[in-house]
């Protein structure tokens, strides 16, 4: 991992969402230098499902060698931000670095995104980042360090990243547009950059989205913290950049990225908003144990057209011959469902399949011992998944990962996203038997 250099000793960092996850990891990395950290987060009382509060984070920061100021801050509330900024200046004499990390997520389509979820994402992600930056900037401009770092993605206009979760993408890109605008507006005074992980990162949010076992497909928050440390110790002339953690750390001389893996050697999920040459991505996944069919499936994507910025966008699903019939696949699935799978999943999945073997099927992993069948399930489905029959068979034979199917637009999901992502674990259990 990237060693500390002591460059942040005595500096004051204002970090939103720092009670856990990526925000806390960045705080702990800075604390090892002897930095002051303002923990601007909502959780002041223990949460039944999420570990950590602003006070437990403060204890960890001080144990690591830093000084901490825990502040109850909901970035949707301007006055709470302003109060925390005032306390930070009174206690530490100023603010040198702002990390806009707090964020809300709902991976839902347009028709499934409620006004409440829309308002949450827009106000926490875009508006919260903008307001926190605005309120910290007068003090950042007085600092010799002067950095704003937003945990947000590069502005990739490939429609794939909009079609399945338009509202979430708009809200995250709002954070990135703050980088684009403020970097130019305050050039020479305050550095403004964005940082985004190349792979999924194991956080409490990821646990809720992916369910048990998803951590094996993730990297630890340490990799984002190391990349953030590298950016924040650069001169303020380093500004207006959209940085990917692995890319930056490679330039810094890091060669072994297994040290950042939750399960070294296990394939990791690529993060959203990043395009990569499909053959290159396939070979990397094969080298980590994925089926060679992943590359075959990618190559078999039908016609392409050139989208914004020259991006290649698939217009059709795979037209290659299915690997096995849908009916046979469901028969095998039913034969290996057991009470443990039902107990750990607790969901009813409805599949709306198109193509040669199109039709409606379901997997009940919620009631009694579980079962499968054609047509509508006997109880209301928790998740509705739409895809081609060919891609369905590929997914359940290990040739197409559910996460990749969703991210590439081959799989459309309605309903409980957390349950939908748990299907990845089931698919991995079935792959060797199908």
PDB file of C-alpha atoms in Angstrom, residues 78-342:
ATOM      1  CA  UNK A  78     -27.431  24.078   4.732  1.00  0.00           C
ATOM      2  CA  UNK A  79     -27.436  25.301   8.333  1.00  0.00           C
ATOM      3  CA  UNK A  80     -25.927  22.068   9.640  1.00  0.00           C
ATOM      4  CA  UNK A  81     -23.091  22.399   7.118  1.00  0.00           C
ATOM      5  CA  UNK A  82     -22.552  26.036   8.065  1.00  0.00           C
ATOM      6  CA  UNK A  83     -22.498  25.225  11.787  1.00  0.00           C
ATOM      7  CA  UNK A  84     -19.909  22.455  11.254  1.00  0.00           C
ATOM      8  CA  UNK A  85     -17.717  24.760   9.156  1.00  0.00           C
ATOM      9  CA  UNK A  86     -17.844  27.383  11.903  1.00  0.00           C
ATOM     10  CA  UNK A  87     -16.904  24.830  14.572  1.00  0.00           C
ATOM     11  CA  UNK A  88     -14.031  23.561  12.434  1.00  0.00           C
ATOM     12  CA  UNK A  89     -12.594  27.045  11.995  1.00  0.00           C
ATOM     13  CA  UNK A  90     -12.965  27.820  15.689  1.00  0.00           C
ATOM     14  CA  UNK A  91     -11.268  24.581  16.761  1.00  0.00           C
ATOM     15  CA  UNK A  92      -8.562  24.190  14.126  1.00  0.00           C
ATOM     16  CA  UNK A  93      -8.135  27.714  12.764  1.00  0.00           C
ATOM     17  CA  UNK A  94      -9.258  27.001   9.220  1.00  0.00           C
ATOM     18  CA  UNK A  95      -9.986  24.338   6.610  1.00  0.00           C
ATOM     19  CA  UNK A  96      -7.330  23.051   4.216  1.00  0.00           C
ATOM     20  CA  UNK A  97      -9.099  20.170   2.482  1.00  0.00           C
ATOM     21  CA  UNK A  98     -12.710  19.279   1.708  1.00  0.00           C
ATOM     22  CA  UNK A  99     -13.702  15.737   0.754  1.00  0.00           C
ATOM     23  CA  UNK A 100     -17.261  15.507  -0.608  1.00  0.00           C
ATOM     24  CA  UNK A 101     -17.943  11.847   0.050  1.00  0.00           C
ATOM     25  CA  UNK A 102     -21.527  11.726   1.377  1.00  0.00           C
ATOM     26  CA  UNK A 103     -23.857  10.243  -1.211  1.00  0.00           C
ATOM     27  CA  UNK A 104     -27.225   8.536  -1.707  1.00  0.00           C
ATOM     28  CA  UNK A 105     -27.984   5.734  -4.186  1.00  0.00           C
ATOM     29  CA  UNK A 106     -31.042   4.124  -5.747  1.00  0.00           C
ATOM     30  CA  UNK A 107     -30.336   1.966  -8.795  1.00  0.00           C
ATOM     31  CA  UNK A 108     -33.859   2.255 -10.157  1.00  0.00           C
ATOM     32  CA  UNK A 109     -35.307   3.076 -13.551  1.00  0.00           C
ATOM     33  CA  UNK A 110     -37.313   6.191 -14.287  1.00  0.00           C
ATOM     34  CA  UNK A 111     -40.733   4.643 -13.610  1.00  0.00           C
ATOM     35  CA  UNK A 112     -39.553   2.990 -10.390  1.00  0.00           C
ATOM     36  CA  UNK A 113     -37.836   6.068  -8.919  1.00  0.00           C
ATOM     37  CA  UNK A 114     -40.156   7.844  -6.509  1.00  0.00           C
ATOM     38  CA  UNK A 115     -40.080  11.612  -6.034  1.00  0.00           C
ATOM     39  CA  UNK A 116     -38.746  11.004  -2.521  1.00  0.00           C
ATOM     40  CA  UNK A 117     -35.793   8.964  -3.824  1.00  0.00           C
ATOM     41  CA  UNK A 118     -35.171  11.492  -6.583  1.00  0.00           C
ATOM     42  CA  UNK A 119     -35.092  14.385  -4.118  1.00  0.00           C
ATOM     43  CA  UNK A 120     -32.790  12.457  -1.773  1.00  0.00           C
ATOM     44  CA  UNK A 121     -30.204  11.740  -4.467  1.00  0.00           C
ATOM     45  CA  UNK A 122     -30.299  15.190  -6.011  1.00  0.00           C
ATOM     46  CA  UNK A 123     -30.132  17.009  -2.675  1.00  0.00           C
ATOM     47  CA  UNK A 124     -27.492  14.783  -1.063  1.00  0.00           C
ATOM     48  CA  UNK A 125     -25.263  14.232  -4.078  1.00  0.00           C
ATOM     49  CA  UNK A 126     -25.402  17.320  -6.287  1.00  0.00           C
ATOM     50  CA  UNK A 127     -26.828  19.995  -4.000  1.00  0.00           C
ATOM     51  CA  UNK A 128     -24.975  18.760  -0.901  1.00  0.00           C
ATOM     52  CA  UNK A 129     -21.639  18.759  -2.719  1.00  0.00           C
ATOM     53  CA  UNK A 130     -22.262  22.220  -4.157  1.00  0.00           C
ATOM     54  CA  UNK A 131     -23.323  23.779  -0.839  1.00  0.00           C
ATOM     55  CA  UNK A 132     -20.549  22.192   1.215  1.00  0.00           C
ATOM     56  CA  UNK A 133     -17.992  23.387  -1.330  1.00  0.00           C
ATOM     57  CA  UNK A 134     -19.484  26.889  -1.325  1.00  0.00           C
ATOM     58  CA  UNK A 135     -19.374  27.157   2.475  1.00  0.00           C
ATOM     59  CA  UNK A 136     -15.819  25.800   2.767  1.00  0.00           C
ATOM     60  CA  UNK A 137     -14.315  27.767  -0.131  1.00  0.00           C
ATOM     61  CA  UNK A 138     -13.745  31.085   1.722  1.00  0.00           C
ATOM     62  CA  UNK A 139     -11.466  29.202   4.132  1.00  0.00           C
ATOM     63  CA  UNK A 140      -9.915  26.925   1.521  1.00  0.00           C
ATOM     64  CA  UNK A 141      -8.820  29.994  -0.449  1.00  0.00           C
ATOM     65  CA  UNK A 142      -6.731  31.057   2.564  1.00  0.00           C
ATOM     66  CA  UNK A 143      -4.934  27.703   2.764  1.00  0.00           C
ATOM     67  CA  UNK A 144      -1.604  26.795   1.187  1.00  0.00           C
ATOM     68  CA  UNK A 145      -2.904  23.236   0.675  1.00  0.00           C
ATOM     69  CA  UNK A 146      -6.372  24.101  -0.715  1.00  0.00           C
ATOM     70  CA  UNK A 147      -7.967  20.947  -2.122  1.00  0.00           C
ATOM     71  CA  UNK A 148     -11.524  19.825  -2.836  1.00  0.00           C
ATOM     72  CA  UNK A 149     -11.938  16.144  -3.662  1.00  0.00           C
ATOM     73  CA  UNK A 150     -15.298  14.775  -4.806  1.00  0.00           C
ATOM     74  CA  UNK A 151     -15.913  11.030  -4.752  1.00  0.00           C
ATOM     75  CA  UNK A 152     -17.624  11.002  -8.119  1.00  0.00           C
ATOM     76  CA  UNK A 153     -17.132   9.434 -11.554  1.00  0.00           C
ATOM     77  CA  UNK A 154     -15.706  10.738 -14.816  1.00  0.00           C
ATOM     78  CA  UNK A 155     -18.350  12.312 -17.069  1.00  0.00           C
ATOM     79  CA  UNK A 156     -18.939   9.338 -19.355  1.00  0.00           C
ATOM     80  CA  UNK A 157     -21.811  10.003 -21.782  1.00  0.00           C
ATOM     81  CA  UNK A 158     -22.220   6.408 -22.911  1.00  0.00           C
ATOM     82  CA  UNK A 159     -26.023   5.862 -22.674  1.00  0.00           C
ATOM     83  CA  UNK A 160     -25.433   2.520 -20.929  1.00  0.00           C
ATOM     84  CA  UNK A 161     -24.762   4.437 -17.709  1.00  0.00           C
ATOM     85  CA  UNK A 162     -28.066   6.307 -17.955  1.00  0.00           C
ATOM     86  CA  UNK A 163     -30.605   3.767 -19.153  1.00  0.00           C
ATOM     87  CA  UNK A 164     -30.965   1.657 -15.973  1.00  0.00           C
ATOM     88  CA  UNK A 165     -30.622   4.331 -13.272  1.00  0.00           C
ATOM     89  CA  UNK A 166     -31.033   7.733 -14.905  1.00  0.00           C
ATOM     90  CA  UNK A 167     -31.709   9.675 -11.698  1.00  0.00           C
ATOM     91  CA  UNK A 168     -28.702   8.263  -9.842  1.00  0.00           C
ATOM     92  CA  UNK A 169     -26.417   8.976 -12.783  1.00  0.00           C
ATOM     93  CA  UNK A 170     -27.630  12.575 -13.055  1.00  0.00           C
ATOM     94  CA  UNK A 171     -27.039  13.113  -9.328  1.00  0.00           C
ATOM     95  CA  UNK A 172     -23.500  11.666  -9.371  1.00  0.00           C
ATOM     96  CA  UNK A 173     -22.622  13.527 -12.553  1.00  0.00           C
ATOM     97  CA  UNK A 174     -23.789  16.696 -10.789  1.00  0.00           C
ATOM     98  CA  UNK A 175     -20.955  16.125  -8.311  1.00  0.00           C
ATOM     99  CA  UNK A 176     -18.555  15.668 -11.222  1.00  0.00           C
ATOM    100  CA  UNK A 177     -19.792  18.817 -12.939  1.00  0.00           C
ATOM    101  CA  UNK A 178     -18.940  20.703  -9.747  1.00  0.00           C
ATOM    102  CA  UNK A 179     -15.359  19.535 -10.357  1.00  0.00           C
ATOM    103  CA  UNK A 180     -15.450  20.683 -13.961  1.00  0.00           C
ATOM    104  CA  UNK A 181     -16.777  24.128 -13.086  1.00  0.00           C
ATOM    105  CA  UNK A 182     -15.064  24.871  -9.783  1.00  0.00           C
ATOM    106  CA  UNK A 183     -11.647  23.663 -10.953  1.00  0.00           C
ATOM    107  CA  UNK A 184     -11.711  26.369 -13.623  1.00  0.00           C
ATOM    108  CA  UNK A 185     -13.407  28.980 -11.455  1.00  0.00           C
ATOM    109  CA  UNK A 186     -10.817  28.675  -8.668  1.00  0.00           C
ATOM    110  CA  UNK A 187      -7.783  27.701 -10.723  1.00  0.00           C
ATOM    111  CA  UNK A 188      -4.613  28.828  -8.963  1.00  0.00           C
ATOM    112  CA  UNK A 189      -6.435  29.198  -5.636  1.00  0.00           C
ATOM    113  CA  UNK A 190      -8.046  25.817  -4.877  1.00  0.00           C
ATOM    114  CA  UNK A 191      -7.460  22.450  -6.539  1.00  0.00           C
ATOM    115  CA  UNK A 192     -10.691  20.609  -7.362  1.00  0.00           C
ATOM    116  CA  UNK A 193     -10.576  16.970  -8.457  1.00  0.00           C
ATOM    117  CA  UNK A 194     -12.728  13.831  -8.608  1.00  0.00           C
ATOM    118  CA  UNK A 195     -11.786  10.319  -7.535  1.00  0.00           C
ATOM    119  CA  UNK A 196     -13.581   7.113  -8.511  1.00  0.00           C
ATOM    120  CA  UNK A 197     -12.741   3.447  -7.847  1.00  0.00           C
ATOM    121  CA  UNK A 198     -12.094   1.092 -10.734  1.00  0.00           C
ATOM    122  CA  UNK A 199     -13.838  -1.764  -8.930  1.00  0.00           C
ATOM    123  CA  UNK A 200     -16.609  -2.222  -6.407  1.00  0.00           C
ATOM    124  CA  UNK A 201     -15.547  -1.219  -2.885  1.00  0.00           C
ATOM    125  CA  UNK A 202     -16.696  -3.133   0.190  1.00  0.00           C
ATOM    126  CA  UNK A 203     -18.811  -0.755   2.243  1.00  0.00           C
ATOM    127  CA  UNK A 204     -22.023  -1.007   4.277  1.00  0.00           C
ATOM    128  CA  UNK A 205     -23.917   0.256   1.216  1.00  0.00           C
ATOM    129  CA  UNK A 206     -22.444  -2.536  -0.889  1.00  0.00           C
ATOM    130  CA  UNK A 207     -23.474  -5.108   1.715  1.00  0.00           C
ATOM    131  CA  UNK A 208     -27.055  -3.850   1.584  1.00  0.00           C
ATOM    132  CA  UNK A 209     -27.099  -3.837  -2.212  1.00  0.00           C
ATOM    133  CA  UNK A 210     -25.334  -7.130  -2.804  1.00  0.00           C
ATOM    134  CA  UNK A 211     -26.150  -9.194   0.256  1.00  0.00           C
ATOM    135  CA  UNK A 212     -23.967 -11.803   1.985  1.00  0.00           C
ATOM    136  CA  UNK A 213     -20.848 -12.848   0.082  1.00  0.00           C
ATOM    137  CA  UNK A 214     -20.613  -9.758  -2.128  1.00  0.00           C
ATOM    138  CA  UNK A 215     -17.506  -8.627  -0.253  1.00  0.00           C
ATOM    139  CA  UNK A 216     -15.426 -11.314  -1.998  1.00  0.00           C
ATOM    140  CA  UNK A 217     -15.978  -9.446  -5.257  1.00  0.00           C
ATOM    141  CA  UNK A 218     -14.824  -6.111  -3.836  1.00  0.00           C
ATOM    142  CA  UNK A 219     -11.710  -4.239  -2.874  1.00  0.00           C
ATOM    143  CA  UNK A 220     -11.201  -2.642   0.534  1.00  0.00           C
ATOM    144  CA  UNK A 221     -11.701   1.062   1.171  1.00  0.00           C
ATOM    145  CA  UNK A 222      -7.914   1.335   1.626  1.00  0.00           C
ATOM    146  CA  UNK A 223      -7.347   1.635  -2.118  1.00  0.00           C
ATOM    147  CA  UNK A 224      -9.551   4.744  -2.357  1.00  0.00           C
ATOM    148  CA  UNK A 225      -7.921   6.194   0.752  1.00  0.00           C
ATOM    149  CA  UNK A 226      -4.438   5.699  -0.703  1.00  0.00           C
ATOM    150  CA  UNK A 227      -5.455   7.320  -3.990  1.00  0.00           C
ATOM    151  CA  UNK A 228      -7.097  10.214  -2.138  1.00  0.00           C
ATOM    152  CA  UNK A 229      -3.936  10.718  -0.050  1.00  0.00           C
ATOM    153  CA  UNK A 230      -1.877  10.843  -3.232  1.00  0.00           C
ATOM    154  CA  UNK A 231      -4.126  13.546  -4.723  1.00  0.00           C
ATOM    155  CA  UNK A 232      -4.369  15.623  -1.549  1.00  0.00           C
ATOM    156  CA  UNK A 233      -0.586  15.747  -1.131  1.00  0.00           C
ATOM    157  CA  UNK A 234      -0.080  17.143  -4.632  1.00  0.00           C
ATOM    158  CA  UNK A 235       0.296  20.900  -5.266  1.00  0.00           C
ATOM    159  CA  UNK A 236      -2.874  22.901  -6.002  1.00  0.00           C
ATOM    160  CA  UNK A 237      -1.784  23.099  -9.659  1.00  0.00           C
ATOM    161  CA  UNK A 238      -3.043  19.497  -9.901  1.00  0.00           C
ATOM    162  CA  UNK A 239      -6.672  20.386 -10.620  1.00  0.00           C
ATOM    163  CA  UNK A 240      -9.618  19.525 -12.870  1.00  0.00           C
ATOM    164  CA  UNK A 241      -8.737  15.824 -12.978  1.00  0.00           C
ATOM    165  CA  UNK A 242     -11.066  12.811 -12.956  1.00  0.00           C
ATOM    166  CA  UNK A 243      -8.868  10.198 -11.313  1.00  0.00           C
ATOM    167  CA  UNK A 244      -9.340   6.421 -11.208  1.00  0.00           C
ATOM    168  CA  UNK A 245      -7.788   4.911  -8.068  1.00  0.00           C
ATOM    169  CA  UNK A 246      -5.898   2.005  -9.663  1.00  0.00           C
ATOM    170  CA  UNK A 247      -4.590   4.101 -12.563  1.00  0.00           C
ATOM    171  CA  UNK A 248      -3.136   6.710 -10.218  1.00  0.00           C
ATOM    172  CA  UNK A 249      -1.602   4.193  -7.833  1.00  0.00           C
ATOM    173  CA  UNK A 250       0.084   2.374 -10.713  1.00  0.00           C
ATOM    174  CA  UNK A 251       1.764   5.652 -11.629  1.00  0.00           C
ATOM    175  CA  UNK A 252       2.868   5.939  -7.989  1.00  0.00           C
ATOM    176  CA  UNK A 253       4.616   2.574  -8.234  1.00  0.00           C
ATOM    177  CA  UNK A 254       2.017   0.256  -6.700  1.00  0.00           C
ATOM    178  CA  UNK A 255       2.181  -3.113  -8.470  1.00  0.00           C
ATOM    179  CA  UNK A 256       0.448  -5.587  -6.178  1.00  0.00           C
ATOM    180  CA  UNK A 257      -3.259  -4.782  -6.014  1.00  0.00           C
ATOM    181  CA  UNK A 258      -4.101  -8.044  -4.251  1.00  0.00           C
ATOM    182  CA  UNK A 259      -3.257  -6.238  -1.009  1.00  0.00           C
ATOM    183  CA  UNK A 260      -6.398  -4.181  -1.538  1.00  0.00           C
ATOM    184  CA  UNK A 261      -8.656  -7.171  -2.282  1.00  0.00           C
ATOM    185  CA  UNK A 262     -11.068  -8.468   0.339  1.00  0.00           C
ATOM    186  CA  UNK A 263     -10.471 -11.946  -1.104  1.00  0.00           C
ATOM    187  CA  UNK A 264      -7.094 -11.937  -2.919  1.00  0.00           C
ATOM    188  CA  UNK A 265      -7.240 -13.781  -6.232  1.00  0.00           C
ATOM    189  CA  UNK A 266     -11.032 -13.619  -6.474  1.00  0.00           C
ATOM    190  CA  UNK A 267     -12.566 -11.797  -9.487  1.00  0.00           C
ATOM    191  CA  UNK A 268     -13.766  -8.301  -8.591  1.00  0.00           C
ATOM    192  CA  UNK A 269     -16.804  -6.418  -9.896  1.00  0.00           C
ATOM    193  CA  UNK A 270     -15.955  -3.439 -12.140  1.00  0.00           C
ATOM    194  CA  UNK A 271     -17.478  -0.184 -10.932  1.00  0.00           C
ATOM    195  CA  UNK A 272     -20.111   1.842 -12.722  1.00  0.00           C
ATOM    196  CA  UNK A 273     -19.409   4.582 -15.276  1.00  0.00           C
ATOM    197  CA  UNK A 274     -16.139   3.128 -16.595  1.00  0.00           C
ATOM    198  CA  UNK A 275     -15.750   1.823 -20.141  1.00  0.00           C
ATOM    199  CA  UNK A 276     -12.967  -0.557 -21.035  1.00  0.00           C
ATOM    200  CA  UNK A 277     -11.949  -2.458 -24.130  1.00  0.00           C
ATOM    201  CA  UNK A 278     -14.142  -5.561 -23.980  1.00  0.00           C
ATOM    202  CA  UNK A 279     -11.460  -8.060 -24.978  1.00  0.00           C
ATOM    203  CA  UNK A 280      -9.089  -6.605 -22.380  1.00  0.00           C
ATOM    204  CA  UNK A 281     -11.729  -6.782 -19.670  1.00  0.00           C
ATOM    205  CA  UNK A 282     -12.647 -10.332 -20.621  1.00  0.00           C
ATOM    206  CA  UNK A 283      -9.041 -11.528 -20.536  1.00  0.00           C
ATOM    207  CA  UNK A 284      -8.534  -9.969 -17.113  1.00  0.00           C
ATOM    208  CA  UNK A 285     -11.607 -11.725 -15.740  1.00  0.00           C
ATOM    209  CA  UNK A 286     -10.565 -15.044 -17.313  1.00  0.00           C
ATOM    210  CA  UNK A 287      -7.139 -14.702 -15.703  1.00  0.00           C
ATOM    211  CA  UNK A 288      -8.932 -14.426 -12.356  1.00  0.00           C
ATOM    212  CA  UNK A 289     -11.064 -17.491 -12.945  1.00  0.00           C
ATOM    213  CA  UNK A 290     -14.008 -16.276 -15.051  1.00  0.00           C
ATOM    214  CA  UNK A 291     -15.290 -18.384 -17.941  1.00  0.00           C
ATOM    215  CA  UNK A 292     -13.935 -17.738 -21.420  1.00  0.00           C
ATOM    216  CA  UNK A 293     -17.576 -17.532 -22.453  1.00  0.00           C
ATOM    217  CA  UNK A 294     -17.587 -14.026 -20.994  1.00  0.00           C
ATOM    218  CA  UNK A 295     -15.508 -12.859 -23.926  1.00  0.00           C
ATOM    219  CA  UNK A 296     -17.578 -14.872 -26.400  1.00  0.00           C
ATOM    220  CA  UNK A 297     -20.731 -13.293 -25.053  1.00  0.00           C
ATOM    221  CA  UNK A 298     -19.270  -9.825 -25.335  1.00  0.00           C
ATOM    222  CA  UNK A 299     -18.097 -10.397 -28.914  1.00  0.00           C
ATOM    223  CA  UNK A 300     -21.531 -11.740 -29.854  1.00  0.00           C
ATOM    224  CA  UNK A 301     -23.289  -8.480 -28.994  1.00  0.00           C
ATOM    225  CA  UNK A 302     -25.154  -7.540 -32.174  1.00  0.00           C
ATOM    226  CA  UNK A 303     -24.794  -4.376 -34.218  1.00  0.00           C
ATOM    227  CA  UNK A 304     -23.003  -1.363 -32.770  1.00  0.00           C
ATOM    228  CA  UNK A 305     -23.319   2.334 -33.377  1.00  0.00           C
ATOM    229  CA  UNK A 306     -21.175   5.255 -32.354  1.00  0.00           C
ATOM    230  CA  UNK A 307     -22.572   7.238 -29.441  1.00  0.00           C
ATOM    231  CA  UNK A 308     -21.403  10.405 -27.700  1.00  0.00           C
ATOM    232  CA  UNK A 309     -17.636  10.867 -27.597  1.00  0.00           C
ATOM    233  CA  UNK A 310     -17.240   7.939 -29.991  1.00  0.00           C
ATOM    234  CA  UNK A 311     -18.499   5.373 -27.473  1.00  0.00           C
ATOM    235  CA  UNK A 312     -19.618   2.037 -28.916  1.00  0.00           C
ATOM    236  CA  UNK A 313     -23.121   1.089 -27.845  1.00  0.00           C
ATOM    237  CA  UNK A 314     -24.762  -2.279 -28.425  1.00  0.00           C
ATOM    238  CA  UNK A 315     -28.135  -2.164 -30.175  1.00  0.00           C
ATOM    239  CA  UNK A 316     -28.963  -5.873 -30.041  1.00  0.00           C
ATOM    240  CA  UNK A 317     -28.534  -8.765 -27.665  1.00  0.00           C
ATOM    241  CA  UNK A 318     -26.452 -11.816 -28.498  1.00  0.00           C
ATOM    242  CA  UNK A 319     -27.597 -13.784 -31.552  1.00  0.00           C
ATOM    243  CA  UNK A 320     -25.484 -16.871 -31.013  1.00  0.00           C
ATOM    244  CA  UNK A 321     -27.152 -20.210 -30.380  1.00  0.00           C
ATOM    245  CA  UNK A 322     -28.319 -20.705 -26.762  1.00  0.00           C
ATOM    246  CA  UNK A 323     -26.216 -22.969 -24.589  1.00  0.00           C
ATOM    247  CA  UNK A 324     -29.269 -24.846 -23.311  1.00  0.00           C
ATOM    248  CA  UNK A 325     -33.024 -24.490 -23.111  1.00  0.00           C
ATOM    249  CA  UNK A 326     -34.737 -22.251 -20.590  1.00  0.00           C
ATOM    250  CA  UNK A 327     -36.974 -25.101 -19.407  1.00  0.00           C
ATOM    251  CA  UNK A 328     -33.976 -27.361 -18.762  1.00  0.00           C
ATOM    252  CA  UNK A 329     -32.227 -24.578 -16.870  1.00  0.00           C
ATOM    253  CA  UNK A 330     -35.195 -24.019 -14.575  1.00  0.00           C
ATOM    254  CA  UNK A 331     -35.505 -27.761 -14.005  1.00  0.00           C
ATOM    255  CA  UNK A 332     -31.909 -27.965 -12.823  1.00  0.00           C
ATOM    256  CA  UNK A 333     -32.326 -24.841 -10.685  1.00  0.00           C
ATOM    257  CA  UNK A 334     -35.318 -26.367  -8.893  1.00  0.00           C
ATOM    258  CA  UNK A 335     -33.397 -29.572  -8.279  1.00  0.00           C
ATOM    259  CA  UNK A 336     -30.637 -27.847  -6.319  1.00  0.00           C
ATOM    260  CA  UNK A 337     -32.690 -25.290  -4.370  1.00  0.00           C
ATOM    261  CA  UNK A 338     -32.614 -26.065  -0.654  1.00  0.00           C
ATOM    262  CA  UNK A 339     -33.817 -24.525   2.592  1.00  0.00           C
ATOM    263  CA  UNK A 340     -30.459 -22.814   3.208  1.00  0.00           C
ATOM    264  CA  UNK A 341     -30.696 -20.980  -0.134  1.00  0.00           C
ATOM    265  CA  UNK A 342     -34.285 -19.973   0.615  1.00  0.00           C
TER     266      UNK A 342
END
